[in-house]
Amino acid sequence: MANKLISEIPLPKSIANVFSARNISTAKDALTLTEFELMELLDVGLTEVRSALSQISEIVAPPYQTALSLMEQRFQNEHLGGHFPTGLKGLDAALCGGIPFGVLTELIGPAGIGKTQFCLKLSLLASLPTNYGGLDGRVIYIDVESKFSSRRLLEIGLRSFPEIFQMKEMAQEMAGRILVLRPTSLAEFTQSLEQIKVSLLQKQVKMLVIDSMAALVSGEHEQGARRQQTLSWHISFIKSLAEFSRIPVVVTNQVRSRNHEDASRYSFQVQSRDGAIGTTMQYDSHLVAALGIQWAHAVTTRLVLEAKSGERFIKVAKSPISPPLAFPFHITSSGISLLSDDGKEVMGPEINAIHCQVNSYWNLCCNVKKCRAQ
Amino acid sequence: MEIWRLPISASQRGKLISAGYTSLSSLSSISSSDLARELKVSESEAMNILKVASHSRGSETSNASCSIVEVLDTFQWWAGAQSAWDMLHDEESLMHITTSSADLDNILGGGIHCKEVTEIGGVPGIGKTQLGIQVAVNVQIPNDFGGLGGKAIYIDTEGSFMVERAFQIAEACIEDMSEYNRFLRKDFQECKIKMLPQDILENIFYFRICSYTEQIALINYLDKFLSEHKDVKVIVVDSVTFHFRQDFDDMALRTRVLSGMALKLMNLAKRFSLAVVLLNQVTTKHTEASFQLALALGDSWSHTCTNRIVLYWNGNERYAYIDKSPSLRSASAAYSVTARGIRNSSSSCKRIKMM
């Protein structure tokens, strides 16, 4: 809509000619200039400029819908009103059905916690037919760090849905629906995104998984604000992909340790706590999400996977619908499963904190290796 | 040099100046046919120029030698001007939209003000969208319950609006109204409010924006939309930042576009007597040798909104802080996000902190 040509908009002939004479060909060019700038450029009076702008705006502005018709539309056309059940009952209940369609859901956690395992389980679920709780469609899995293991995927399938996966043809059919891409650089990833857009338009793809977003960007040697700039186009593009195709998009993110660039106070807070600046640090965990605050704003749902005193938790850290709950989970041969469907409510900013405390780091590695080898 | 300020096209202005007319007073005594001849334009164009000039002249400061009575008389026909006394009456009868949290309403002087633009910003997950949806529901509270009984426009730029959540909040709002009704009437029959959550959802006009061009176009189009839907009393933009943070290489252009947009919104707020709520994101800013959080879109943007509220974490509580307001003093209050929407914080040691 933004790139709609002025020539296609029904404007009075005289002003349409002036627009094209001054090289203002798309609606975007016309709308980014102020009224006075347009008057200068086109050499016409204020009233003509105003009426032309209002006509262009009326055509370019999106149509409205009442929230009620939006809800009815979603419940009629989409699976479970626009949610993809993960199979983890407690989590699905908190998220009002499951992972929402049309927006980004982020999985974040320290290395080895189970993000890729969760992604494998979700990809499998999405490929299943609808009577098994799946989306009956293809899945595009962008595997940046080469962590995708087909053997593990089929093992999860065999343990969770033996009736389907014991038959070789069915297993082949399901596994065949998951397309794995392995871009080696951000540029390749950008190219694949463009191709993905085309297949999304053909409506065969029902889910997109990017594992992991942080690894793509960390490969590029830029810091801080420059990295944000690199990523902003991708954030915008992936969000728009999710939006128009109405599919769930799951993205994994890594953690890094806090550095001096991470701010957590506003200027008015710093002023009012003159004596207590030192104590603020103890409330902040030493691990933060990679990819920065702009990314944190762009994701709609953030699920934090962490390990605390030997137990693993999956926390709903940011969600428009769910309260801040933490569910204990463990990784089994049939994927990821919750130890309790009753989440524990977490108060305050603690829900955003990412802990990596295990009894011993060695234990964690062993557990991971054990699961993968089984 | 007042000719520069006339809203006429550049070539007309150029012709006026080259013909020697540099001030408005020089145009006061000439007839349209003489002007047409001098400028070599058509008579209708000349008449238009003279009309514009006399209109501008009408709002110029009158001659110092006029008596006070004459000056007061000229006050009356200044287009758009109002005396401070009349404005006081307007300000006192200002409508507010409650946020469903009494503490928050208190520091806001009753709620979100109509006829003003309020910017609300905070870190991800603090409850900006929740507050936006709550306001879009609360504007519909009928007049009998102290509300505005109006409709809402929700402009979603990020896709964070969840219909199920809006339904939950609408349901809770209706339950609260029935509770209030029952309490007020003191008779124990079930006083059912005839509103359903579906009715509330039907009065929220939802627009989904996918680029900043669409955002600008929509704000331009709202003028026409609001003339057709006069019962809209709040416009929520969630968030105003998203499309302006990406793909803008020319920062000066961004500042111009943003301030143009803010002015149009302020204009809409005043003309249609509605509240405009803009939700903003957060960025890190390097000030005084440390990195601090600040609302996004830069320093120029921070001047454009009338009121500015920052939502932040304080210990385990969510707080709202009035960062900027022409009529409210700086204060912060705790609030919480519950399954029923925005409510008072349940902690016992809460208090409104004056800065």
XYZ file of C-alpha atoms in Angstrom:
729
model
C 0.000 0.000 0.000
C 2.815 2.359 0.738
C 4.225 1.977 -2.727
C 0.955 2.672 -4.458
C 1.585 4.751 -7.534
C 0.160 8.245 -7.621
C -0.936 7.560 -11.178
C -3.315 4.904 -9.888
C -5.013 7.235 -7.441
C -7.968 9.206 -8.842
C -6.669 12.749 -8.450
C -7.686 15.765 -10.547
C -5.689 15.707 -13.782
C -3.834 18.975 -13.196
C -2.345 17.970 -9.879
C -1.581 14.416 -11.013
C 0.505 15.862 -13.826
C 2.382 18.118 -11.443
C 3.173 15.186 -9.162
C 4.670 13.195 -11.994
C 6.524 16.196 -13.368
C 8.250 16.620 -10.009
C 9.087 12.928 -9.804
C 6.790 12.118 -6.901
C 5.600 8.769 -8.154
C 4.577 6.776 -5.101
C 2.282 7.582 -2.221
C 5.241 7.171 0.110
C 7.105 10.053 -1.551
C 4.083 12.309 -1.300
C 3.230 11.509 2.293
C 6.702 11.950 3.739
C 6.765 15.606 2.711
C 4.963 18.204 4.777
C 2.225 20.376 3.297
C 4.469 23.388 2.896
C 7.234 21.382 1.294
C 4.744 20.079 -1.238
C 3.480 23.571 -1.917
C 7.045 24.728 -2.594
C 7.834 21.751 -4.749
C 4.644 21.623 -6.785
C 3.944 25.337 -6.919
C 0.270 24.982 -6.025
C -1.868 26.471 -3.275
C -2.570 25.053 0.158
C -6.112 23.898 -0.536
C -5.083 21.862 -3.562
C -2.234 20.245 -1.662
C -4.538 19.435 1.250
C -7.215 17.898 -0.923
C -4.662 15.852 -2.871
C -3.080 14.592 0.352
C -6.423 13.677 1.849
C -7.372 11.733 -1.270
C -4.042 9.893 -1.304
C -4.307 9.182 2.428
C -7.786 7.812 2.098
C -6.665 5.310 -0.518
C -3.450 4.300 1.251
C -4.898 4.023 4.762
C -5.838 0.451 5.693
C -9.491 -0.441 6.207
C -10.836 -0.860 9.700
C -12.465 -3.790 11.413
C -14.297 -3.854 14.689
C -12.593 -5.948 17.353
C -15.687 -8.149 17.372
C -15.462 -8.974 13.682
C -11.734 -9.631 14.152
C -12.500 -12.165 16.857
C -15.243 -13.834 14.822
C -13.018 -13.992 11.767
C -10.160 -15.553 13.732
C -12.353 -18.152 15.377
C -14.018 -19.101 12.127
C -11.017 -19.297 9.851
C -8.171 -20.311 12.062
C -7.185 -23.359 13.993
C -8.317 -22.886 17.615
C -8.895 -19.172 17.093
C -5.324 -18.553 15.973
C -3.294 -20.635 18.431
C -0.972 -23.596 17.951
C -1.038 -25.992 20.925
C 2.414 -27.040 22.066
C 1.284 -30.175 23.815
C 2.401 -28.764 27.173
C -0.983 -28.421 28.847
C -0.062 -25.847 31.470
C 1.682 -23.633 28.942
C -1.140 -23.908 26.424
C -3.676 -22.969 29.069
C -1.658 -19.915 30.076
C -1.236 -18.818 26.463
C -4.959 -19.204 25.818
C -4.608 -22.124 23.439
C -0.984 -22.142 22.437
C 1.562 -20.218 20.418
C -0.245 -17.335 18.713
C -0.448 -17.027 14.936
C 0.781 -13.981 13.112
C 3.323 -12.798 15.683
C 6.814 -13.675 16.877
C 7.323 -16.002 19.805
C 10.805 -16.061 21.251
C 12.546 -18.851 23.131
C 15.484 -17.643 25.117
C 17.836 -19.413 27.466
C 21.419 -20.417 28.175
C 23.183 -23.014 26.072
C 22.001 -26.598 26.419
C 18.776 -25.767 28.197
C 16.473 -27.245 25.594
C 15.569 -24.554 23.094
C 16.410 -26.688 20.068
C 14.620 -29.674 21.608
C 11.519 -27.552 21.985
C 11.830 -26.366 18.377
C 12.139 -29.949 17.132
C 9.029 -30.945 19.060
C 7.089 -27.976 17.697
C 8.163 -28.677 14.113
C 7.023 -32.239 14.464
C 3.695 -31.225 15.929
C 3.059 -28.730 13.167
C 3.529 -31.352 10.463
C 0.967 -33.712 11.984
C -2.609 -33.868 10.744
C -5.166 -31.765 12.584
C -6.795 -34.655 14.422
C -3.483 -35.202 16.207
C -3.291 -31.547 17.173
C -1.077 -30.454 14.303
C -1.349 -27.847 11.594
C -1.151 -30.374 8.757
C 1.353 -28.376 6.788
C 4.955 -27.733 5.980
C 7.449 -26.278 8.378
C 10.458 -24.209 7.418
C 13.283 -24.690 9.917
C 16.187 -22.288 9.590
C 19.055 -24.026 11.308
C 21.928 -21.590 11.705
C 24.134 -23.558 14.064
C 23.590 -26.990 12.461
C 21.811 -28.332 15.502
C 18.951 -30.011 13.671
C 19.065 -33.755 14.137
C 16.658 -35.820 12.037
C 17.385 -38.870 14.121
C 16.324 -37.035 17.255
C 13.249 -35.718 15.449
C 12.128 -39.213 14.471
C 12.863 -40.497 17.957
C 10.586 -37.821 19.408
C 7.959 -38.774 16.858
C 8.217 -42.461 17.661
C 7.901 -41.920 21.403
C 5.122 -39.355 21.276
C 2.993 -40.652 18.400
C 3.926 -44.307 17.913
C 0.786 -45.049 15.898
C 1.922 -42.708 13.131
C 5.656 -43.086 13.187
C 5.864 -46.817 13.319
C 4.703 -46.878 9.732
C 7.631 -45.978 7.559
C 5.627 -44.163 4.878
C 3.902 -41.974 7.438
C 7.187 -41.168 9.128
C 8.629 -40.254 5.754
C 5.611 -38.094 4.950
C 5.799 -36.201 8.215
C 9.543 -35.758 8.182
C 9.284 -34.759 4.553
C 7.173 -31.796 5.489
C 9.972 -30.194 7.478
C 12.331 -28.208 5.267
C 15.685 -27.382 6.811
C 17.681 -24.417 5.582
C 21.252 -23.776 6.708
C 22.318 -20.239 5.850
C 25.936 -19.564 6.653
C 25.761 -15.804 6.718
C 23.305 -12.996 7.304
C 23.265 -12.255 3.579
C 22.257 -15.829 2.752
C 19.604 -15.665 5.424
C 18.221 -12.490 3.906
C 18.002 -14.206 0.536
C 16.225 -17.213 2.000
C 13.713 -14.901 3.669
C 12.727 -13.520 0.303
C 12.197 -17.025 -1.029
C 10.243 -17.981 2.056
C 7.894 -15.099 1.392
C 6.995 -16.651 -1.943
C 6.183 -20.059 -0.461
C 4.181 -18.401 2.268
C 2.091 -16.710 -0.378
C 1.314 -20.153 -1.754
C -0.057 -21.061 1.674
C 1.592 -24.426 2.092
C 3.863 -23.448 4.957
C 2.254 -23.507 8.363
C 5.133 -22.607 10.656
C 8.521 -20.923 10.566
C 11.271 -21.710 13.070
C 14.527 -19.724 13.224
C 17.173 -21.367 15.410
C 18.879 -19.168 16.343
C 18.510 -15.518 15.483
C 21.355 -14.430 17.706
C 23.850 -16.724 15.993
C 23.157 -15.034 12.654
C 23.923 -11.620 13.987
C 26.851 -12.536 16.195
C 28.642 -13.717 13.099
C 28.727 -10.136 11.879
C 31.433 -8.119 13.552
C 29.474 -5.154 14.771
C 28.670 -3.896 18.232
C 25.815 -2.264 19.999
C 23.895 0.276 17.994
C 25.288 -0.783 14.609
C 24.052 -4.292 15.246
C 20.572 -2.918 15.943
C 20.613 -1.196 12.571
C 21.591 -4.409 10.782
C 18.795 -6.269 12.437
C 15.998 -3.756 12.137
C 15.180 -4.577 8.525
C 15.021 -8.287 9.369
C 12.812 -7.694 12.404
C 10.412 -5.708 10.297
C 10.424 -8.233 7.454
C 9.916 -11.310 9.628
C 7.103 -9.601 11.500
C 5.377 -8.698 8.276
C 5.821 -12.287 7.017
C 4.185 -13.586 10.162
C 1.452 -11.002 9.925
C 0.190 -11.506 6.419
C 0.546 -15.277 6.403
C -0.964 -15.686 9.898
C 1.394 -18.493 10.868
C 3.224 -19.006 14.173
C 6.859 -17.931 14.012
C 9.215 -19.278 16.669
C 12.626 -17.690 17.065
C 15.346 -18.693 19.486
C 17.690 -16.260 21.117
C 20.837 -16.635 23.139
C 22.062 -15.059 26.321
C 25.157 -13.086 27.033
C 26.575 -11.550 30.147
C 25.677 -8.041 31.092
C 28.020 -5.313 29.961
C 28.234 -1.640 30.787
C 26.010 -0.740 27.846
C 22.987 -2.424 29.365
C 20.918 0.186 31.083
C 18.161 -0.522 33.508
C 17.346 2.831 35.065
C 15.676 5.947 33.801
C 17.149 9.376 34.485
C 14.487 10.172 37.094
C 15.208 6.927 38.924
C 18.933 7.583 39.109
C 18.326 11.008 40.579
C 16.041 9.868 43.352
C 18.322 7.112 44.558
C 21.528 9.042 45.111
C 22.704 6.877 47.975
C 21.546 3.548 46.685
C 22.956 3.204 43.180
C 25.262 0.426 44.299
C 22.412 -1.755 45.521
C 20.551 -1.701 42.199
C 22.964 -4.123 40.614
C 22.095 -6.945 42.974
C 18.591 -7.146 41.573
C 19.793 -7.679 38.043
C 20.884 -11.106 36.947
C 24.219 -11.289 35.234
C 22.774 -12.842 32.083
C 20.768 -10.819 29.625
C 19.136 -11.573 26.306
C 21.290 -11.118 23.255
C 19.943 -8.975 20.396
C 19.062 -5.975 22.542
C 16.033 -4.023 23.588
C 14.675 -3.253 20.137
C 14.311 -6.990 19.510
C 12.718 -7.423 22.937
C 10.051 -4.921 21.938
C 9.450 -6.626 18.596
C 8.622 -10.099 19.935
C 5.119 -10.542 21.197
C 5.650 -13.549 23.440
C 8.893 -14.324 25.217
C 9.434 -17.726 26.832
C 12.494 -17.876 29.079
C 14.062 -21.269 29.664
C 16.365 -21.317 32.647
C 17.971 -23.593 35.151
C 17.714 -22.831 38.846
C 19.203 -25.064 41.533
C 19.267 -28.052 39.257
C 15.696 -27.682 38.028
C 14.666 -26.317 34.672
C 11.857 -23.838 34.271
C 10.023 -22.416 31.318
C 8.718 -18.953 32.172
C 6.245 -16.831 30.300
C 8.149 -13.573 30.541
C 6.245 -11.439 28.098
C 2.786 -12.194 26.818
C -0.272 -10.072 26.122
C -2.523 -12.737 27.546
C -0.697 -14.778 30.138
C 0.229 -13.902 33.715
C 3.930 -14.324 34.601
C 4.071 -18.063 35.258
C 6.958 -20.489 35.587
C 6.556 -24.194 34.798
C 9.143 -26.817 35.723
C 10.086 -29.015 32.772
C 12.488 -31.721 31.786
C 13.780 -33.169 28.570
C 12.793 -36.736 27.859
C 13.095 -39.061 24.926
C 9.726 -37.849 23.695
C 10.861 -34.249 23.653
C 10.118 -31.693 26.283
C 7.472 -32.196 28.953
C 6.218 -30.246 31.952
C 6.683 -31.668 35.408
C 3.665 -29.724 36.615
C 0.808 -28.096 34.739
C 0.272 -25.557 37.510
C 2.592 -22.704 36.908
C 4.085 -20.794 39.771
C 3.407 -17.089 39.564
C 6.572 -15.020 39.534
C 6.436 -11.490 40.901
C 8.126 -8.506 39.462
C 10.960 -8.232 36.987
C 12.280 -11.609 38.186
C 10.212 -13.148 35.378
C 12.608 -11.601 32.890
C 15.750 -12.792 34.650
C 17.662 -15.668 33.109
C 19.374 -18.007 35.531
C 21.877 -20.649 34.710
C 22.444 -22.314 38.038
C 22.872 -26.035 37.908
C 24.312 -28.382 40.501
C 27.273 -28.677 38.302
C 27.939 -27.557 34.785
C 29.274 -31.013 34.053
C 25.935 -32.552 35.031
C 24.157 -30.292 32.606
C 26.410 -31.310 29.739
C 26.029 -34.987 30.610
C 22.267 -34.713 30.732
C 22.193 -33.072 27.355
C 24.480 -35.668 25.810
C 22.433 -38.453 27.317
C 19.207 -37.156 25.850
C 20.679 -36.662 22.441
C 22.290 -40.083 22.380
C 19.228 -42.022 23.486
C 8.270 40.574 4.864
C 4.884 39.262 5.915
C 4.261 38.097 2.379
C 6.358 35.016 3.205
C 3.709 33.846 5.638
C 0.817 33.880 3.216
C -0.466 30.448 2.190
C -0.113 31.066 -1.523
C 1.980 29.263 -4.073
C 5.638 30.030 -4.517
C 5.308 31.593 -7.937
C 2.555 33.952 -6.791
C 4.706 34.975 -3.873
C 7.639 35.545 -6.176
C 5.547 37.753 -8.453
C 4.297 39.830 -5.531
C 7.786 40.470 -4.282
C 9.238 41.315 -7.668
C 6.356 43.751 -8.196
C 7.317 45.459 -4.949
C 4.656 44.229 -2.519
C 6.601 43.090 0.515
C 4.199 43.753 3.334
C 0.539 43.092 3.933
C -0.295 46.740 4.373
C 0.847 47.419 0.829
C -1.942 45.145 -0.368
C -4.593 46.868 1.689
C -5.465 49.598 -0.712
C -5.150 48.054 -4.122
C -8.019 46.690 -6.161
C -8.004 43.240 -7.652
C -7.960 44.405 -11.265
C -4.932 46.644 -10.638
C -3.140 43.809 -8.902
C -3.960 41.444 -11.749
C -2.468 43.874 -14.207
C 0.690 44.460 -12.174
C 1.385 40.820 -11.506
C 0.237 39.680 -14.927
C -2.110 37.083 -13.459
C -5.829 36.467 -13.940
C -8.282 38.598 -11.967
C -9.622 35.642 -10.005
C -6.106 34.788 -8.874
C -5.545 38.369 -7.792
C -8.822 38.361 -5.872
C -7.756 35.167 -4.133
C -4.446 36.720 -3.098
C -6.175 39.788 -1.709
C -8.660 37.648 0.207
C -5.878 35.608 1.785
C -3.974 38.787 2.652
C -6.939 40.451 4.306
C -7.678 37.321 6.295
C -4.103 37.221 7.591
C -4.213 40.885 8.319
C -7.298 40.413 10.411
C -5.278 38.292 12.841
C -2.347 40.667 13.042
C -1.791 42.811 16.084
C -3.892 45.902 15.810
C -2.508 49.403 15.821
C -1.173 50.532 19.188
C -3.113 53.717 19.042
C -6.468 51.880 19.300
C -8.319 52.274 22.566
C -8.754 49.344 24.916
C -12.392 48.890 23.883
C -11.431 48.635 20.254
C -8.703 46.145 21.114
C -11.180 44.022 23.067
C -13.556 44.158 20.136
C -10.880 42.936 17.773
C -10.287 40.017 20.200
C -13.649 38.633 19.225
C -12.979 38.025 15.577
C -9.570 36.374 15.851
C -10.126 32.992 14.367
C -9.448 30.273 16.899
C -8.365 32.501 19.800
C -9.924 32.076 23.239
C -9.537 34.098 26.371
C -7.946 32.443 29.389
C -11.220 32.765 31.333
C -13.145 30.818 28.727
C -10.416 28.210 28.698
C -10.740 27.774 32.460
C -14.347 26.783 32.007
C -13.291 24.306 29.330
C -10.541 22.857 31.518
C -12.846 22.354 34.467
C -15.376 20.485 32.416
C -12.667 18.285 30.921
C -13.558 14.672 30.613
C -11.263 11.891 31.796
C -10.984 8.240 30.936
C -10.366 6.072 33.972
C -7.543 3.539 33.900
C -9.360 1.237 36.393
C -6.601 1.816 38.938
C -7.604 4.451 41.470
C -4.010 5.312 42.373
C -3.100 5.831 38.759
C -6.230 7.918 38.176
C -5.307 10.012 41.196
C -1.919 11.070 39.941
C -3.390 11.648 36.480
C -5.972 14.013 37.922
C -8.928 11.739 37.230
C -7.662 9.683 34.340
C -6.395 10.138 30.809
C -7.371 13.653 29.731
C -9.510 14.284 26.704
C -8.425 16.978 24.259
C -4.788 16.121 25.013
C -2.123 13.800 23.679
C -0.657 11.464 26.307
C 2.457 9.446 25.606
C 3.032 6.290 27.633
C 6.322 4.437 27.376
C 8.079 1.560 29.081
C 10.219 -1.549 28.756
C 8.819 -4.626 27.025
C 6.379 -6.502 29.209
C 5.559 -3.655 31.581
C 1.960 -3.375 30.443
C 1.711 -0.707 27.757
C -0.584 -2.724 25.489
C -2.579 -3.761 28.551
C -3.102 -0.122 29.475
C -4.014 0.686 25.884
C -6.672 -2.033 25.759
C -7.973 -1.021 29.200
C -8.428 2.574 28.052
C -10.140 1.423 24.833
C -12.610 -0.545 26.969
C -13.058 2.066 29.727
C -13.944 4.853 27.307
C -17.140 2.895 26.662
C -18.329 2.996 30.278
C -21.758 4.669 30.062
C -22.431 8.176 31.393
C -24.474 6.800 34.302
C -21.319 5.197 35.663
C -19.201 8.277 35.243
C -17.724 7.279 31.907
C -17.759 8.860 28.484
C -19.934 6.329 26.701
C -17.779 6.698 23.627
C -16.103 4.438 21.092
C -12.419 3.729 20.579
C -9.964 3.571 17.708
C -7.078 1.146 18.214
C -4.215 1.585 15.767
C -1.975 -1.470 15.988
C 1.474 -1.163 14.386
C 3.067 -4.240 15.927
C 0.356 -6.870 16.048
C 0.287 -6.916 19.841
C -3.491 -6.490 20.141
C -5.007 -9.786 21.291
C -8.772 -10.027 20.908
C -9.066 -12.652 23.626
C -7.424 -10.309 26.105
C -9.712 -7.452 25.062
C -12.656 -9.807 25.651
C -11.361 -10.691 29.128
C -10.910 -7.039 30.054
C -14.344 -6.126 28.663
C -15.970 -8.932 30.655
C -14.268 -7.801 33.866
C -15.289 -4.191 33.236
C -18.948 -5.178 32.901
C -18.747 -7.280 36.063
C -17.286 -4.330 37.944
C -20.103 -2.123 36.690
C -22.747 -4.608 37.880
C -20.998 -4.792 41.236
C -20.975 -1.015 41.500
C -24.611 -0.852 40.469
C -25.637 -3.348 43.088
C -23.683 -1.541 45.766
C -25.152 1.784 44.824
C -28.736 0.687 44.715
C -28.457 -1.207 47.998
C -31.285 -3.496 47.010
C -30.265 -7.046 46.682
C -31.702 -7.881 43.336
C -29.337 -8.676 40.554
C -29.058 -5.470 38.583
C -27.910 -6.700 35.242
C -26.123 -4.340 33.003
C -27.446 -4.779 29.519
C -23.977 -4.590 27.983
C -22.192 -7.667 26.775
C -18.451 -8.014 26.167
C -19.296 -8.437 22.474
C -20.904 -4.999 22.440
C -17.745 -3.495 23.849
C -15.621 -5.239 21.231
C -17.928 -3.972 18.534
C -17.163 -0.399 19.529
C -13.407 -0.753 19.125
C -12.348 0.188 15.595
C -9.172 -1.759 14.871
C -6.654 -0.646 12.252
C -3.522 -2.647 11.438
C -0.620 -0.617 10.103
C 2.264 -2.205 8.234
C 4.515 0.725 7.379
C 5.095 4.323 8.363
C 3.490 5.526 5.140
C 0.283 3.786 6.164
C 0.624 5.344 9.603
C 0.847 8.853 8.144
C -1.958 8.151 5.672
C -4.217 6.834 8.407
C -3.667 9.837 10.668
C -4.538 12.067 7.701
C -7.621 9.989 6.979
C -8.797 10.060 10.601
C -10.063 13.577 10.000
C -12.733 12.239 7.664
C -13.322 9.100 9.714
C -13.942 11.067 12.896
C -16.413 13.373 11.172
C -18.380 10.282 10.256
C -18.003 8.609 13.656
C -18.476 11.424 16.113
C -18.801 9.179 19.142
C -15.147 8.085 19.096
C -13.576 9.442 22.256
C -10.122 7.852 22.323
C -7.424 6.992 19.798
C -4.787 4.506 20.984
C -1.657 4.063 18.839
C 0.288 0.913 19.795
C 3.060 1.655 19.259
C 3.887 4.928 17.593
C 7.568 3.937 17.473
C 7.799 0.654 15.689
C 7.809 1.754 12.061
C 9.948 4.770 12.754
C 12.777 2.800 14.280
C 13.540 0.837 11.163
C 14.385 1.920 7.641
C 14.790 5.603 8.288
C 18.199 6.723 7.144
C 17.434 10.403 7.154
C 16.949 11.377 10.780
C 15.979 14.938 9.954
C 13.170 13.632 7.767
C 12.057 11.352 10.582
C 11.895 14.268 12.998
C 9.846 16.333 10.528
C 7.440 13.504 9.804
C 7.007 12.700 13.489
C 6.342 16.278 14.503
C 3.871 16.681 11.639
C 2.079 13.578 12.850
C 2.039 14.791 16.463
C 0.578 18.138 15.429
C -2.177 16.462 13.441
C -3.014 14.248 16.402
C -3.146 17.237 18.724
C -5.417 18.951 16.250
C -7.732 15.923 16.144
C -7.751 15.761 19.948
C -8.821 19.363 20.263
C -11.347 19.493 17.466
C -13.169 16.295 18.296
C -12.653 16.507 22.098
C -11.089 13.102 22.347
C -8.061 11.636 24.107
C -5.047 10.456 22.159
C -2.846 7.815 23.791
C 0.492 7.062 22.128
C 2.458 4.043 23.323
C 6.201 4.325 22.959
C 9.146 1.966 23.259
C 12.376 2.354 25.156
C 15.987 2.714 24.097
C 19.298 3.166 25.845
C 20.814 6.592 25.904
C 24.338 7.507 26.849
C 24.195 10.440 29.251
C 26.595 11.636 31.917
C 29.063 8.797 31.439
C 26.457 6.089 31.985
C 23.835 4.348 29.968
C 20.266 5.054 30.925
C 16.882 4.062 29.635
C 14.919 6.670 27.777
C 11.827 6.690 25.630
C 12.527 6.117 21.955
C 12.239 8.501 18.972
C 14.699 11.073 20.210
C 14.787 14.402 21.965
C 12.712 16.340 19.447
C 9.842 13.901 19.856
C 9.930 14.254 23.618
C 8.833 17.861 23.177
C 5.848 17.142 20.996
C 3.519 15.310 23.363
C 1.522 17.166 25.966
C 1.769 14.567 28.705
C 4.344 11.874 29.180
C 4.053 8.883 31.485
C 6.839 6.362 32.003
C 6.005 2.834 33.187
C 8.823 1.125 35.044
C 9.729 -1.615 37.508
C 10.425 -0.554 41.064
C 11.440 -3.576 43.078
C 8.691 -6.080 42.394
C 6.044 -3.525 41.548
C 5.014 -1.814 38.383
C 5.003 1.939 38.731
C 3.843 4.791 36.556
C 5.715 8.081 36.697
C 4.466 11.403 35.327
C 7.472 12.641 33.467
C 5.952 15.682 31.830
C 2.618 17.415 32.168
C 1.480 21.046 31.981
C -1.009 20.670 34.814
C -0.072 17.624 36.915
C 2.775 17.456 39.342
C 5.486 14.800 39.076
C 4.378 11.772 40.984
C 4.529 8.049 40.703
C 1.991 5.420 41.638
C 1.954 1.648 41.688
C -0.427 -0.382 39.572
C -0.722 -4.017 38.632
C -1.741 -6.048 35.615
C -4.243 -8.708 36.604
C -6.421 -11.158 34.727
C -9.141 -8.491 34.839
C -6.895 -5.778 33.409
C -5.124 -2.845 35.024
C -5.944 -2.524 38.708
C -4.518 -1.038 41.867
C -1.425 -2.673 43.174
C -2.227 -5.161 45.879
C 0.871 -4.584 47.964
C 0.178 -3.154 51.388
C 3.023 -0.696 51.473
C 2.016 1.101 48.347
C 1.811 4.831 48.462
C 1.813 7.633 45.980
C 5.250 9.093 45.911
C 5.525 12.794 45.197
C 8.719 13.868 43.559
